[in-house]
Amino acid sequence: MHLLPILSENRSLKKLYKIIRPALLFLLFTNVLGQISGGPIRIGAKNFNEGYLLGEILAQLLEHHGFSVVRQFNLGGTLVCFEALKNGEIDMYPEYSGTIAEQILRGQQDLSLAEIRTAVGENFGLNISPSYGFNNTYAMAVKRDLAIRYDLQNISDLADLPDLRMAFSYEFLERQDGWKNLSGVYQLPQKPVGIEHGLAYQALVEDQIDLIDIYSTDGEISRYDLFILEDDRHFFPEYQAVTFYRTGLPSSVIRIVNLLSNRFDEAQIQELNAQVVFAGKPYSEVARNFLSGMHLITDTGEPSRVHLLSDISEKTLEHLELTFIALLGAMLVAIPAGISVYNTPVIAKPLLYISGLLQTIPSIALLALMIPLFGIGVLPAVIALFLYALLPLLRNTIVALFGIDPVLKKVATGIGLTRWQRLRYVEIPLAIPTIVAGIRTAAVINVGTATLAAFIGAGGLGEFIVTGLSLNNTGMILKGAIPAVLLAFMIELIFELIEKIMVPRHLRQKIAR
Amino acid sequence: MNAVSYHKISHNFETTQVLSKISFDILKNEILVIIGRSGSGKSTLLQMINGLILPTEGHIEIFEEKIDYPNITKLRLGIGYLVQGAALFPHMNVRQNISILARINGISPEKTELRIDTLLRLVDLDPAYLSKYPHQLSGGEQQRVGICRAMMLDPKIFLLDEPFAALDPTTKFEIHRELLALQKAEPRTIVMVTHDLQEAVKLADRILILEKGVIQQLDQTGNILNKPANAFVANFIREQIIEKAI
């Protein structure tokens, strides 16, 4: 297993590869205009169960018709997918009409599919397919026995049950099409509490709570035999599943995409979701069975594509690649910057503030900000990690240099060292222990943050974690999390060794003091 | 020939005047000790010579040439400098500390080795110390290494800024002896700052007594003790003698 590519045999080749790979990817991305004719179809998917499943169905359908396909799954949410699509980083992804209306067209919820198609075409040069035939909207779910006990049919029936215990996802509590307006429209008196969506079903099944918000296509509905209350006042907007795609695609591709129109209903997508979430089937298999059941493809038995669970070592290698390219870049920038700042202290503070500010941007937001600038994939992830690594490196370099005993600096000057000689022979050697500690901090931060890079399609161990989280699959989460933890641990050990070699003991003690 | 000449030197630190219009000469190859209480300005006066502190007014000549501040580094290589605690570079061993100036100024390794040998003998330090690090040395040993580092390039002037203040009396006694031996073997202009009259009397050819940025008396050691120029000097000497007696 090549856990440490630097130490493996083809050292220089691999190094070279590591260095040129981002450049190659950059070229690939900047070359997207040439994408229209030929080249693979790049399919995105949001990082949740149904997103993967629909993305995979699209992918296999196109592959069946002879197109080569690149899967950019695991994209972190609507914003990331939409930015990637708008910037031509992906060609299509499955989306929901209500989401497009609310989050992309900004709050015009009651748009029809035709109106949405016109709006995204005019504003962004994008298009949507006809509906897949199902509506994945919010719904109110209770256990069947409770519905029978209180004779519940509609959401309006809830107005007579003020003591019903409700728990909603935090998102639902806040959204325009969530509780705030729902309770107004239906005059509901209850006081709901917030709950993490992943835990809501469990709490409902165990009678901890009586009513939760769900997505109407969740696999849990059939599994737990839940009762969905009728939205009798038509409060919830339509969330018709569609393919969201770039207008420049060849008509042959669009014709194939449109084969999915009205192929599903809610019960069917619930069943497919349940197969992935509860039966633990790989979504590639569920997708293939569905497509062959619909006679949209002929089942060739074994899937031709790469296995979903690709090798841990490959992902570890990708992870290290992300981490160390970013770290190396940050070292090349931050350490010289720290040193030059030391010679002009006026800019030290502003620079530290700026890099400190970068650090406070939530990782996922920073990654999302990278997309309009650098697209998706390795490059934006490396740049984001690079920005995160700057602060510890810059701060430690500056603090180390300013922290050197002023008497030593005075004597070095007094005996006749030039400013540069003083830096070279006295200050930098004395600053090295603190700088190495900064590199160590940056490396560990990067290994951790790099797991989030999977959200923008950069690969790495985060792919297991993100997929595992979305599918509620602990085994898969651990497949990413354990190597990531081991990596962080190994980095700590390696740096401990480096410090032992590079820093004489008495200086180490001095730092500790 | 004068080694150092002060011409109407004043120095202000923020709003206080540390030195006011000081003029005097330091003779070639003499040991001049500047003595005074804390805050008298004695260390400031010393650091004017190697340009660590600049005069607010007036100018200084070294061997009858005005200090060329843009090229001060070259001047400093001809001026040895030793401070309290020696301030050896903690990441370098004794050999590296002593030879740093030779190394970065292109002196050949053979010459450097010869010089190290000579200096170690003069300060009575065993060559086994060369591979040790500063934290492994006693205070007196550190000061001896400090002297060697300052003397590496055989400077014409040697500045000592209260170097021995923290040493115990026995060690101080030994190191004084070595400093005088060094002066005998390699005569040079030595300027030393101290607040210890006994040390001054023992080492100095001439003593300069400074108070509130003004020279109170500059004279042969004997004259300072026997013919104090004013009440401050007389009082200063009496205080120091009583303090030592107690």
Tab-separated table of C-alpha atoms in Angstrom, chain A residues 138-140 166-175 177-180 192-201 209 211-215 218:
chain	number	residue	atom	x	y	z
A	138	TYR	CA	-41.715	18.055	2.380
A	139	ALA	CA	-44.455	16.120	4.084
A	140	MET	CA	-45.744	15.566	7.607
A	166	MET	CA	-43.453	17.653	16.854
A	167	ALA	CA	-39.783	17.592	15.948
A	168	PHE	CA	-38.457	19.139	12.741
A	169	SER	CA	-35.107	19.414	11.028
A	170	TYR	CA	-33.423	22.746	11.650
A	171	GLU	CA	-33.673	23.534	7.984
A	172	PHE	CA	-37.411	22.947	7.966
A	173	LEU	CA	-37.872	25.191	10.985
A	174	GLU	CA	-36.228	28.047	9.097
A	175	ARG	CA	-37.267	27.674	5.484
A	177	ASP	CA	-41.708	26.624	2.804
A	178	GLY	CA	-41.220	25.227	6.300
A	179	TRP	CA	-42.836	25.437	9.712
A	180	LYS	CA	-42.985	29.226	10.064
A	192	PRO	CA	-42.036	21.928	17.709
A	193	VAL	CA	-38.425	21.210	18.698
A	194	GLY	CA	-35.425	20.927	16.391
A	195	ILE	CA	-33.859	17.554	15.603
A	196	GLU	CA	-31.157	16.274	13.293
A	197	HIS	CA	-32.964	14.751	10.329
A	198	GLY	CA	-30.974	11.521	10.510
A	199	LEU	CA	-32.275	10.889	14.034
A	200	ALA	CA	-35.861	11.927	13.441
A	201	TYR	CA	-37.135	8.593	12.120
A	209	ILE	CA	-42.071	12.181	19.301
A	211	LEU	CA	-44.753	13.919	14.121
A	212	ILE	CA	-41.752	14.779	11.953
A	213	ASP	CA	-41.029	16.451	8.647
A	214	ILE	CA	-39.847	14.108	5.916
A	215	TYR	CA	-39.128	14.087	2.224
A	218	ASP	CA	-37.699	8.764	1.713
